[in-house]
Every structure is written in structure tokens, then in C-alpha cells.
Amino acid sequence: MKTMLIAVGGNSLIRAGEKGTIAEQFANVQGTAATIVALLRDGFRLVVTHGNGPQVGAALLRSERAADQLPGQPLDVCDACTQGEIGYLLQQSLENELARAGLHVPVVAVLTQVVVSEDDPAMQRPTKPIGPFYSREQAEQRRRQLGWKIVEDAVRGFRRVVPSPEPIEIVELEAICDLVQDGALVIAAGGGGIPVIRREGILRGIEAVIDKDRASALLALRLGMDVFAILTDEDFVYLDYKRPTQRPLTRVTAAELEAYYRAGHFPPGNMGPKVESVLRFLRSGGIEAVITSYERLRDAVAGRAGTRIVPGATGAAELQELCEVHVGGQ
């Protein structure tokens, strides 16, 4: 039976212009759940991961607004809360879709911790913005009182930044593996996982954010998944994104995609981490990766849509030519 890990974006639960109510998120996740169940019927054994960007920002804001009445929650605890929240939304939606399809597949959401290193250089260079925007005065007060690192957004104000270290270990890997082998549909590593460190053999949560695509690639590799699929707002990965010369990538080798990446087509704030993550997966033995929207995922897996990336080498001349293409952005 072919296996696949599907990484669902946190923004797919909260669409542009929405308030992010639970009712809105339930409505938005229905399409993704239907696609996942269709893939189960096609014979895939699946693991689902998800982002939590909008949700963890909301959790931090709630914690801060209620700080005069209740103790505040650190970032790792907010990560855990949103893993439970989104896991519940996905789990119930999937169970309902399975019931409609007449399928009996256990659905299990696993609260997942992901180990990072205290010595990761990212720990000394916080770059990941989280939470609400503040005025200069508010930001300075939090910097003094809480020791936060603050950056300025020229338009919207000041914002806290935290480290985004590399994921190196999935704590609950053995349990996830057992569930998958027993035929369960597993939801895991939400939001990139709860960031923890090991200090003298003891786990401790830290104030950091793990990129969910990097954590998903690690989990896919550790589980030996055949296919790694990343769901985005776009049907394809594009070159020269949102330029007159924009063009979609359909089927590319890992070497070709890496050349485009090095040429600057996929910036860090958007498509860059996704491309980097599928390249890691394929370099380490993965069979195939897909980047597309949830609406096109089933067709993409069948080779009829989306951007499909496969292992394979490109000659030196071809790589040089690819690296000299006009640099765009996405």
C-alpha cells in the first residue's frame, strides 16, 4: 500500500477576510477532509500534519489580553493548545467524511513534541514574527519587562520575534508509527510540533516556532513515506510569481527545482521553506513530492495537476542554464 504525508497549511482553515471563528474553520476544513478521504479510497495510507500560524497568534493574543485576570501562557503551551484545537477540527471532519463514505478508519490526533538543539544558531537570532502588533511604547515595555526580541514593521508597528530552529527528533515517533501500521489515519506534528529541548535527558518546552514544512519533511522521512504533499493556496509552484512572465512548474526533478531555488525564485517568507522541505525529503530517499492546493491534490497525485517533484539529476550545462533564468519571486 502506498503511503503519503499531507501537510495542510494553517491558513487553509482561516481564509483571507475571515474572523477565524470555529464555525468558519469547520466549514473550510470540509473540502480538505473530503480530499483526504478520497485518497484513502484510492488505497493510500495517510498521515496528516498542519500549520497553526493564525491560530497560535490568536492564542497568544487571548493570553495577553487576559493577563490581568489569569496567568499568561508561554508559546510552547499555546502551540500545544492549538495542536489540540486544530486536531479536533480535522479529526471530527475526517470522521464525518469517512462515515458518509461508509469507511471505517480510526482517526487519531497525536499531540506531538519536536526536539530542537539549544546550540542551533537560530536560537541566538530570533527571526519568526508572532502575535499581535504593538505601538513603540508597548513594544519597549514588553522588551524591558519580558525580555522579548522586537522588530519593526514599517507599516503596521512592532512585533515580537522568536527563534525558528531546525527540527531534529519527533518525540512521539514510535507511537505514530505503530498507529500508522495498525491502519489509523494519524494527525500529528501540528504547527511544526511543540518545540522542546533535551537537557540531561529531560524534555523542556522553549519559546520558539518550528517551521511546519520542515517538521513534516522530517516526519515523512522517519516514517518512510512514499509521497510528501504540501497544500498551499496555489495550484502550482510558479516561476516569476505574479509577474507578466509567471509560469507554473508541472513535473520537475529535484535538481531542477534546486536550481530555481538558488536562482531566487522562492523567497523565505512564502514558497522557500516548502521547496526546501521537499528537496530534503527527496535527497534523503523520498520517492515523490507534490505541492498544490487541496482542490487539486487528488489530480496532482495522479499526475494530472499541481507541481510534482521527483528525484533525478540534471547535467551541469542544464543546471547552469536554469540558474541563469530571470529571478522572480513567490
mmCIF file of C-alpha atoms in Angstrom:
data_model
loop_
_atom_site.group_PDB
_atom_site.id
_atom_site.type_symbol
_atom_site.label_atom_id
_atom_site.label_comp_id
_atom_site.label_asym_id
_atom_site.label_seq_id
_atom_site.Cartn_x
_atom_site.Cartn_y
_atom_site.Cartn_z
ATOM 1 C CA MET A 1 0.000 0.000 0.000
ATOM 2 C CA LYS A 2 1.406 3.400 -0.982
ATOM 3 C CA THR A 3 1.935 5.915 1.824
ATOM 4 C CA MET A 4 1.714 9.709 1.855
ATOM 5 C CA LEU A 5 2.141 12.534 4.326
ATOM 6 C CA ILE A 6 -0.083 15.556 3.656
ATOM 7 C CA ALA A 7 0.943 18.903 5.171
ATOM 8 C CA VAL A 8 -2.112 21.179 5.450
ATOM 9 C CA GLY A 9 -1.473 24.921 5.793
ATOM 10 C CA GLY A 10 -2.841 26.725 8.870
ATOM 11 C CA ASN A 11 -4.169 29.470 6.605
ATOM 12 C CA SER A 12 -6.379 26.920 4.834
ATOM 13 C CA LEU A 13 -8.573 26.865 7.952
ATOM 14 C CA ILE A 14 -8.836 30.657 8.131
ATOM 15 C CA ARG A 15 -9.293 32.347 4.760
ATOM 16 C CA ALA A 16 -8.462 35.942 3.901
ATOM 17 C CA GLY A 17 -11.082 38.327 5.270
ATOM 18 C CA GLU A 18 -12.469 35.872 7.825
ATOM 19 C CA LYS A 19 -12.519 36.361 11.595
ATOM 20 C CA GLY A 20 -11.375 32.820 12.273
ATOM 21 C CA THR A 21 -14.437 31.589 14.130
ATOM 22 C CA ILE A 22 -14.706 27.879 14.831
ATOM 23 C CA ALA A 23 -17.724 27.708 12.508
ATOM 24 C CA GLU A 24 -15.654 29.230 9.683
ATOM 25 C CA GLN A 25 -12.783 26.823 10.307
ATOM 26 C CA PHE A 26 -15.094 23.808 10.352
ATOM 27 C CA ALA A 27 -16.595 24.937 7.037
ATOM 28 C CA ASN A 28 -13.174 25.492 5.480
ATOM 29 C CA VAL A 29 -11.746 22.132 6.522
ATOM 30 C CA GLN A 30 -14.577 20.137 4.914
ATOM 31 C CA GLY A 31 -13.046 20.275 1.440
ATOM 32 C CA THR A 32 -9.673 19.115 2.698
ATOM 33 C CA ALA A 33 -11.297 16.286 4.652
ATOM 34 C CA ALA A 34 -13.211 15.141 1.558
ATOM 35 C CA THR A 35 -9.996 15.063 -0.486
ATOM 36 C CA ILE A 36 -8.179 13.075 2.199
ATOM 37 C CA VAL A 37 -10.980 10.507 2.378
ATOM 38 C CA ALA A 38 -10.968 10.194 -1.431
ATOM 39 C CA LEU A 39 -7.253 9.372 -1.267
ATOM 40 C CA LEU A 40 -7.943 6.733 1.382
ATOM 41 C CA ARG A 41 -10.440 5.180 -1.004
ATOM 42 C CA ASP A 42 -7.756 5.257 -3.691
ATOM 43 C CA GLY A 43 -5.684 2.977 -1.471
ATOM 44 C CA PHE A 44 -3.271 5.356 0.241
ATOM 45 C CA ARG A 45 -2.224 5.058 3.872
ATOM 46 C CA LEU A 46 -2.037 8.635 5.143
ATOM 47 C CA VAL A 47 -0.549 10.863 7.820
ATOM 48 C CA VAL A 48 -1.742 14.478 8.100
ATOM 49 C CA THR A 49 0.185 17.422 9.545
ATOM 50 C CA HIS A 50 -0.996 21.034 9.727
ATOM 51 C CA GLY A 51 0.091 24.608 10.292
ATOM 52 C CA ASN A 52 -1.128 26.821 13.114
ATOM 53 C CA GLY A 53 0.094 30.327 12.300
ATOM 54 C CA PRO A 54 -3.179 32.271 12.611
ATOM 55 C CA GLN A 55 -4.398 30.106 15.489
ATOM 56 C CA VAL A 56 -1.304 30.390 17.666
ATOM 57 C CA GLY A 57 -1.273 34.154 17.102
ATOM 58 C CA ALA A 58 -4.853 34.290 18.364
ATOM 59 C CA ALA A 59 -3.957 32.115 21.380
ATOM 60 C CA LEU A 60 -1.098 34.444 22.315
ATOM 61 C CA LEU A 61 -3.352 37.479 21.971
ATOM 62 C CA ARG A 62 -6.033 35.914 24.203
ATOM 63 C CA SER A 63 -3.395 35.065 26.780
ATOM 64 C CA GLU A 64 -2.030 38.583 26.799
ATOM 65 C CA ARG A 65 -5.427 40.294 26.917
ATOM 66 C CA ALA A 66 -6.446 38.184 29.934
ATOM 67 C CA ALA A 67 -3.117 38.578 31.770
ATOM 68 C CA ASP A 68 -4.642 40.857 34.432
ATOM 69 C CA GLN A 69 -7.045 38.067 35.427
ATOM 70 C CA LEU A 70 -5.244 34.812 34.612
ATOM 71 C CA PRO A 71 -1.607 33.654 34.322
ATOM 72 C CA GLY A 72 -0.253 34.058 30.798
ATOM 73 C CA GLN A 73 0.608 31.049 28.638
ATOM 74 C CA PRO A 74 4.100 30.567 27.177
ATOM 75 C CA LEU A 75 4.498 29.935 23.473
ATOM 76 C CA ASP A 76 5.074 26.172 23.777
ATOM 77 C CA VAL A 77 1.809 25.813 25.705
ATOM 78 C CA CYS A 78 -0.015 27.907 23.077
ATOM 79 C CA ASP A 79 1.434 25.536 20.454
ATOM 80 C CA ALA A 80 0.025 22.602 22.410
ATOM 81 C CA CYS A 81 -3.380 24.281 22.727
ATOM 82 C CA THR A 82 -3.625 24.939 19.003
ATOM 83 C CA GLN A 83 -2.489 21.396 18.176
ATOM 84 C CA GLY A 84 -5.460 20.172 20.203
ATOM 85 C CA GLU A 85 -7.830 22.725 18.674
ATOM 86 C CA ILE A 86 -6.924 22.062 15.043
ATOM 87 C CA GLY A 87 -6.517 18.349 15.648
ATOM 88 C CA TYR A 88 -10.093 18.271 16.907
ATOM 89 C CA LEU A 89 -11.384 20.180 13.856
ATOM 90 C CA LEU A 90 -9.594 17.824 11.468
ATOM 91 C CA GLN A 91 -10.422 14.676 13.407
ATOM 92 C CA GLN A 92 -14.149 15.336 13.592
ATOM 93 C CA SER A 93 -14.336 16.493 9.971
ATOM 94 C CA LEU A 94 -12.481 13.390 8.778
ATOM 95 C CA GLU A 95 -14.643 11.079 10.891
ATOM 96 C CA ASN A 96 -17.784 12.652 9.406
ATOM 97 C CA GLU A 97 -16.457 12.292 5.846
ATOM 98 C CA LEU A 98 -15.478 8.677 6.496
ATOM 99 C CA ALA A 99 -18.985 7.962 7.802
ATOM 100 C CA ARG A 100 -20.512 9.480 4.649
ATOM 101 C CA ALA A 101 -18.210 7.296 2.541
ATOM 102 C CA GLY A 102 -19.092 4.180 4.518
ATOM 103 C CA LEU A 103 -15.476 3.638 5.568
ATOM 104 C CA HIS A 104 -14.254 2.566 8.983
ATOM 105 C CA VAL A 105 -10.802 4.046 9.586
ATOM 106 C CA PRO A 106 -9.691 5.128 13.081
ATOM 107 C CA VAL A 107 -8.667 8.809 13.171
ATOM 108 C CA VAL A 108 -6.174 9.766 15.877
ATOM 109 C CA ALA A 109 -4.703 13.194 16.637
ATOM 110 C CA VAL A 110 -1.349 12.877 18.419
ATOM 111 C CA LEU A 111 -0.054 15.781 20.500
ATOM 112 C CA THR A 112 3.492 15.944 19.159
ATOM 113 C CA GLN A 113 6.698 17.308 20.649
ATOM 114 C CA VAL A 114 9.651 18.038 18.372
ATOM 115 C CA VAL A 115 13.185 18.280 19.730
ATOM 116 C CA VAL A 116 15.465 21.128 18.683
ATOM 117 C CA SER A 117 19.017 21.914 19.761
ATOM 118 C CA GLU A 118 19.890 24.582 22.313
ATOM 119 C CA ASP A 119 23.018 25.158 20.231
ATOM 120 C CA ASP A 120 21.131 25.808 16.996
ATOM 121 C CA PRO A 121 22.394 29.176 15.636
ATOM 122 C CA ALA A 122 18.759 30.228 15.171
ATOM 123 C CA MET A 123 18.384 30.336 18.962
ATOM 124 C CA GLN A 124 20.637 33.400 19.018
ATOM 125 C CA ARG A 125 18.968 35.037 16.013
ATOM 126 C CA PRO A 126 15.183 35.230 16.501
ATOM 127 C CA THR A 127 13.520 35.910 13.138
ATOM 128 C CA LYS A 128 9.968 34.488 13.281
ATOM 129 C CA PRO A 129 7.297 37.156 13.953
ATOM 130 C CA ILE A 130 4.464 36.001 16.219
ATOM 131 C CA GLY A 131 1.468 37.510 17.965
ATOM 132 C CA PRO A 132 -0.093 40.971 17.584
ATOM 133 C CA PHE A 133 1.408 44.291 16.517
ATOM 134 C CA TYR A 134 2.312 46.893 19.156
ATOM 135 C CA SER A 135 2.999 50.605 19.328
ATOM 136 C CA ARG A 136 6.574 51.682 20.024
ATOM 137 C CA GLU A 137 5.744 52.293 23.689
ATOM 138 C CA GLN A 138 4.013 48.939 24.134
ATOM 139 C CA ALA A 139 6.847 47.101 22.420
ATOM 140 C CA GLU A 140 9.513 48.798 24.552
ATOM 141 C CA GLN A 141 7.625 47.946 27.741
ATOM 142 C CA ARG A 142 7.451 44.265 26.772
ATOM 143 C CA ARG A 143 11.091 44.243 25.770
ATOM 144 C CA ARG A 144 12.097 45.568 29.213
ATOM 145 C CA GLN A 145 9.680 43.530 31.324
ATOM 146 C CA LEU A 146 9.629 40.220 29.433
ATOM 147 C CA GLY A 147 12.962 40.220 27.622
ATOM 148 C CA TRP A 148 11.304 39.891 24.206
ATOM 149 C CA LYS A 149 13.128 40.490 20.959
ATOM 150 C CA ILE A 150 11.183 43.068 18.938
ATOM 151 C CA VAL A 151 11.270 44.035 15.263
ATOM 152 C CA GLU A 152 9.623 46.925 13.496
ATOM 153 C CA ASP A 153 7.210 46.606 10.596
ATOM 154 C CA ALA A 154 7.348 49.889 8.716
ATOM 155 C CA VAL A 155 3.583 49.881 8.136
ATOM 156 C CA ARG A 156 1.930 48.023 10.990
ATOM 157 C CA GLY A 157 4.081 48.710 14.058
ATOM 158 C CA PHE A 158 6.264 46.494 16.250
ATOM 159 C CA ARG A 159 6.123 42.744 16.728
ATOM 160 C CA ARG A 160 7.766 40.044 18.812
ATOM 161 C CA VAL A 161 10.157 37.630 17.081
ATOM 162 C CA VAL A 162 11.245 34.196 18.317
ATOM 163 C CA PRO A 163 13.780 31.622 17.101
ATOM 164 C CA SER A 164 12.882 29.091 14.393
ATOM 165 C CA PRO A 165 15.365 26.228 14.969
ATOM 166 C CA GLU A 166 15.747 23.060 12.926
ATOM 167 C CA PRO A 167 13.663 20.033 13.958
ATOM 168 C CA ILE A 168 15.882 17.063 14.810
ATOM 169 C CA GLU A 169 13.667 14.487 16.536
ATOM 170 C CA ILE A 170 9.960 13.585 16.737
ATOM 171 C CA VAL A 171 9.383 12.544 20.368
ATOM 172 C CA GLU A 172 6.207 10.554 19.684
ATOM 173 C CA LEU A 173 7.561 8.899 16.515
ATOM 174 C CA GLU A 174 7.246 5.328 17.787
ATOM 175 C CA ALA A 175 3.610 5.800 18.779
ATOM 176 C CA ILE A 176 2.786 7.471 15.438
ATOM 177 C CA CYS A 177 4.494 4.647 13.545
ATOM 178 C CA ASP A 178 2.533 1.995 15.468
ATOM 179 C CA LEU A 179 -0.756 3.774 14.751
ATOM 180 C CA VAL A 180 0.000 4.045 11.034
ATOM 181 C CA GLN A 181 0.957 0.364 10.833
ATOM 182 C CA ASP A 182 -2.308 -0.524 12.589
ATOM 183 C CA GLY A 183 -4.259 1.288 9.853
ATOM 184 C CA ALA A 184 -5.118 4.533 11.648
ATOM 185 C CA LEU A 185 -5.316 7.909 9.920
ATOM 186 C CA VAL A 186 -2.934 9.949 12.081
ATOM 187 C CA ILE A 187 -2.872 13.731 12.579
ATOM 188 C CA ALA A 188 0.496 14.760 14.025
ATOM 189 C CA ALA A 189 3.211 17.442 14.313
ATOM 190 C CA GLY A 190 0.683 20.277 14.190
ATOM 191 C CA GLY A 191 2.258 23.701 13.742
ATOM 192 C CA GLY A 192 5.654 22.067 13.327
ATOM 193 C CA GLY A 193 5.292 20.401 16.717
ATOM 194 C CA ILE A 194 5.699 21.705 20.264
ATOM 195 C CA PRO A 195 9.344 22.878 20.425
ATOM 196 C CA VAL A 196 11.298 21.158 23.199
ATOM 197 C CA ILE A 197 14.931 20.640 24.139
ATOM 198 C CA ARG A 198 16.612 17.730 25.916
ATOM 199 C CA ARG A 199 18.680 18.828 28.886
ATOM 200 C CA GLU A 200 20.351 15.981 30.790
ATOM 201 C CA GLY A 201 17.740 13.628 29.376
ATOM 202 C CA ILE A 202 14.798 15.803 30.460
ATOM 203 C CA LEU A 203 12.390 17.417 27.980
ATOM 204 C CA ARG A 204 11.570 21.106 28.384
ATOM 205 C CA GLY A 205 9.430 23.377 26.274
ATOM 206 C CA ILE A 206 11.029 26.503 24.818
ATOM 207 C CA GLU A 207 9.841 29.773 23.306
ATOM 208 C CA ALA A 208 10.321 29.040 19.624
ATOM 209 C CA VAL A 209 8.460 28.173 16.421
ATOM 210 C CA ILE A 210 9.363 25.201 14.219
ATOM 211 C CA ASP A 211 8.600 25.525 10.523
ATOM 212 C CA LYS A 212 5.761 23.062 9.879
ATOM 213 C CA ASP A 213 7.019 22.043 6.430
ATOM 214 C CA ARG A 214 10.483 21.184 7.776
ATOM 215 C CA ALA A 215 8.962 19.192 10.633
ATOM 216 C CA SER A 216 6.608 17.483 8.170
ATOM 217 C CA ALA A 217 9.530 16.503 5.933
ATOM 218 C CA LEU A 218 11.352 15.049 8.941
ATOM 219 C CA LEU A 219 8.281 13.059 9.983
ATOM 220 C CA ALA A 220 7.705 11.806 6.427
ATOM 221 C CA LEU A 221 11.307 10.583 6.250
ATOM 222 C CA ARG A 222 11.254 8.935 9.680
ATOM 223 C CA LEU A 223 8.022 7.115 8.790
ATOM 224 C CA GLY A 224 9.334 6.078 5.368
ATOM 225 C CA MET A 225 6.510 7.761 3.453
ATOM 226 C CA ASP A 226 6.493 7.324 -0.326
ATOM 227 C CA VAL A 227 4.955 10.724 -1.130
ATOM 228 C CA PHE A 228 5.223 14.084 0.639
ATOM 229 C CA ALA A 229 2.436 16.528 -0.291
ATOM 230 C CA ILE A 230 2.301 20.187 0.768
ATOM 231 C CA LEU A 231 -1.005 22.023 0.380
ATOM 232 C CA THR A 232 -0.925 25.757 -0.390
ATOM 233 C CA ASP A 233 -3.271 28.457 -1.677
ATOM 234 C CA GLU A 234 -1.937 27.955 -5.205
ATOM 235 C CA ASP A 235 -2.443 25.083 -7.658
ATOM 236 C CA PHE A 236 1.227 25.146 -8.703
ATOM 237 C CA VAL A 237 4.666 26.373 -7.751
ATOM 238 C CA TYR A 238 5.358 29.287 -10.091
ATOM 239 C CA LEU A 239 8.430 30.890 -11.580
ATOM 240 C CA ASP A 240 8.313 34.700 -11.808
ATOM 241 C CA TYR A 241 5.336 34.631 -9.439
ATOM 242 C CA LYS A 242 2.789 37.423 -10.064
ATOM 243 C CA ARG A 243 4.856 38.854 -12.910
ATOM 244 C CA PRO A 244 3.856 39.028 -16.565
ATOM 245 C CA THR A 245 6.234 36.126 -17.197
ATOM 246 C CA GLN A 246 4.720 33.927 -14.469
ATOM 247 C CA ARG A 247 4.665 30.265 -15.432
ATOM 248 C CA PRO A 248 3.768 27.106 -13.497
ATOM 249 C CA LEU A 249 6.059 24.203 -12.813
ATOM 250 C CA THR A 250 4.354 20.903 -13.526
ATOM 251 C CA ARG A 251 6.812 17.995 -13.336
ATOM 252 C CA VAL A 252 10.405 18.785 -12.313
ATOM 253 C CA THR A 253 13.360 16.900 -10.907
ATOM 254 C CA ALA A 254 14.826 17.771 -7.526
ATOM 255 C CA ALA A 255 17.962 19.105 -9.269
ATOM 256 C CA GLU A 256 15.917 21.421 -11.479
ATOM 257 C CA LEU A 257 13.888 22.722 -8.535
ATOM 258 C CA GLU A 258 17.039 23.303 -6.515
ATOM 259 C CA ALA A 259 18.495 25.348 -9.357
ATOM 260 C CA TYR A 260 15.398 27.553 -9.447
ATOM 261 C CA TYR A 261 15.587 27.857 -5.663
ATOM 262 C CA ARG A 262 19.200 29.003 -5.808
ATOM 263 C CA ALA A 263 18.294 31.477 -8.532
ATOM 264 C CA GLY A 264 15.986 33.216 -6.053
ATOM 265 C CA HIS A 265 12.549 32.250 -7.326
ATOM 266 C CA PHE A 266 11.217 31.130 -3.927
ATOM 267 C CA PRO A 267 11.770 33.655 -1.110
ATOM 268 C CA PRO A 268 11.994 32.646 2.569
ATOM 269 C CA GLY A 269 8.666 34.143 3.624
ATOM 270 C CA ASN A 270 6.447 32.092 1.332
ATOM 271 C CA MET A 271 7.359 29.253 -1.014
ATOM 272 C CA GLY A 272 11.004 28.964 0.030
ATOM 273 C CA PRO A 273 10.569 26.679 3.090
ATOM 274 C CA LYS A 274 8.187 24.431 1.140
ATOM 275 C CA VAL A 275 10.629 23.949 -1.720
ATOM 276 C CA GLU A 276 13.496 23.444 0.733
ATOM 277 C CA SER A 277 11.483 20.829 2.632
ATOM 278 C CA VAL A 278 10.565 18.740 -0.418
ATOM 279 C CA LEU A 279 14.201 18.849 -1.532
ATOM 280 C CA ARG A 280 15.275 17.477 1.861
ATOM 281 C CA PHE A 281 12.695 14.722 1.574
ATOM 282 C CA LEU A 282 13.808 13.678 -1.906
ATOM 283 C CA ARG A 283 17.540 13.926 -1.173
ATOM 284 C CA SER A 284 17.063 11.542 1.753
ATOM 285 C CA GLY A 285 15.254 8.811 -0.154
ATOM 286 C CA GLY A 286 11.682 10.038 -0.715
ATOM 287 C CA ILE A 287 10.061 8.841 -3.921
ATOM 288 C CA GLU A 288 7.926 11.835 -4.896
ATOM 289 C CA ALA A 289 6.733 15.210 -3.593
ATOM 290 C CA VAL A 290 3.732 17.313 -4.577
ATOM 291 C CA ILE A 291 2.950 20.997 -3.979
ATOM 292 C CA THR A 292 -0.579 22.091 -4.856
ATOM 293 C CA SER A 293 -3.947 23.207 -3.459
ATOM 294 C CA TYR A 294 -6.261 20.814 -1.644
ATOM 295 C CA GLU A 295 -8.719 21.061 -4.539
ATOM 296 C CA ARG A 296 -6.122 19.674 -6.955
ATOM 297 C CA LEU A 297 -4.326 17.222 -4.668
ATOM 298 C CA ARG A 298 -6.018 14.070 -5.902
ATOM 299 C CA ASP A 299 -5.358 15.003 -9.530
ATOM 300 C CA ALA A 300 -1.788 16.008 -8.653
ATOM 301 C CA VAL A 301 -1.056 12.626 -7.092
ATOM 302 C CA ALA A 302 -2.386 11.015 -10.274
ATOM 303 C CA GLY A 303 -0.101 13.215 -12.390
ATOM 304 C CA ARG A 304 -2.837 15.445 -13.828
ATOM 305 C CA ALA A 305 -2.281 18.678 -11.879
ATOM 306 C CA GLY A 306 -0.073 20.533 -9.418
ATOM 307 C CA THR A 307 3.705 20.619 -9.187
ATOM 308 C CA ARG A 308 5.240 17.136 -8.934
ATOM 309 C CA ILE A 309 8.875 16.804 -7.909
ATOM 310 C CA VAL A 310 10.805 13.587 -8.424
ATOM 311 C CA PRO A 311 14.402 12.552 -7.689
ATOM 312 C CA GLY A 312 16.760 12.879 -10.587
ATOM 313 C CA ALA A 313 19.897 14.600 -11.730
ATOM 314 C CA THR A 314 20.345 17.328 -14.283
ATOM 315 C CA GLY A 315 23.569 17.809 -16.238
ATOM 316 C CA ALA A 316 25.957 20.655 -15.399
ATOM 317 C CA ALA A 317 25.085 22.628 -18.538
ATOM 318 C CA GLU A 318 21.374 22.360 -17.876
ATOM 319 C CA LEU A 319 21.861 23.429 -14.243
ATOM 320 C CA GLN A 320 23.866 26.468 -15.311
ATOM 321 C CA GLU A 321 21.150 27.446 -17.761
ATOM 322 C CA LEU A 322 18.459 27.061 -15.119
ATOM 323 C CA CYS A 323 20.420 29.171 -12.638
ATOM 324 C CA GLU A 324 20.632 31.981 -15.176
ATOM 325 C CA VAL A 325 16.884 32.330 -15.623
ATOM 326 C CA HIS A 326 15.295 35.632 -14.739
ATOM 327 C CA VAL A 327 14.931 35.809 -10.960
ATOM 328 C CA GLY A 328 11.337 36.129 -9.826
ATOM 329 C CA GLY A 329 9.580 35.737 -6.515
ATOM 330 C CA GLN A 330 6.773 33.807 -4.851
#
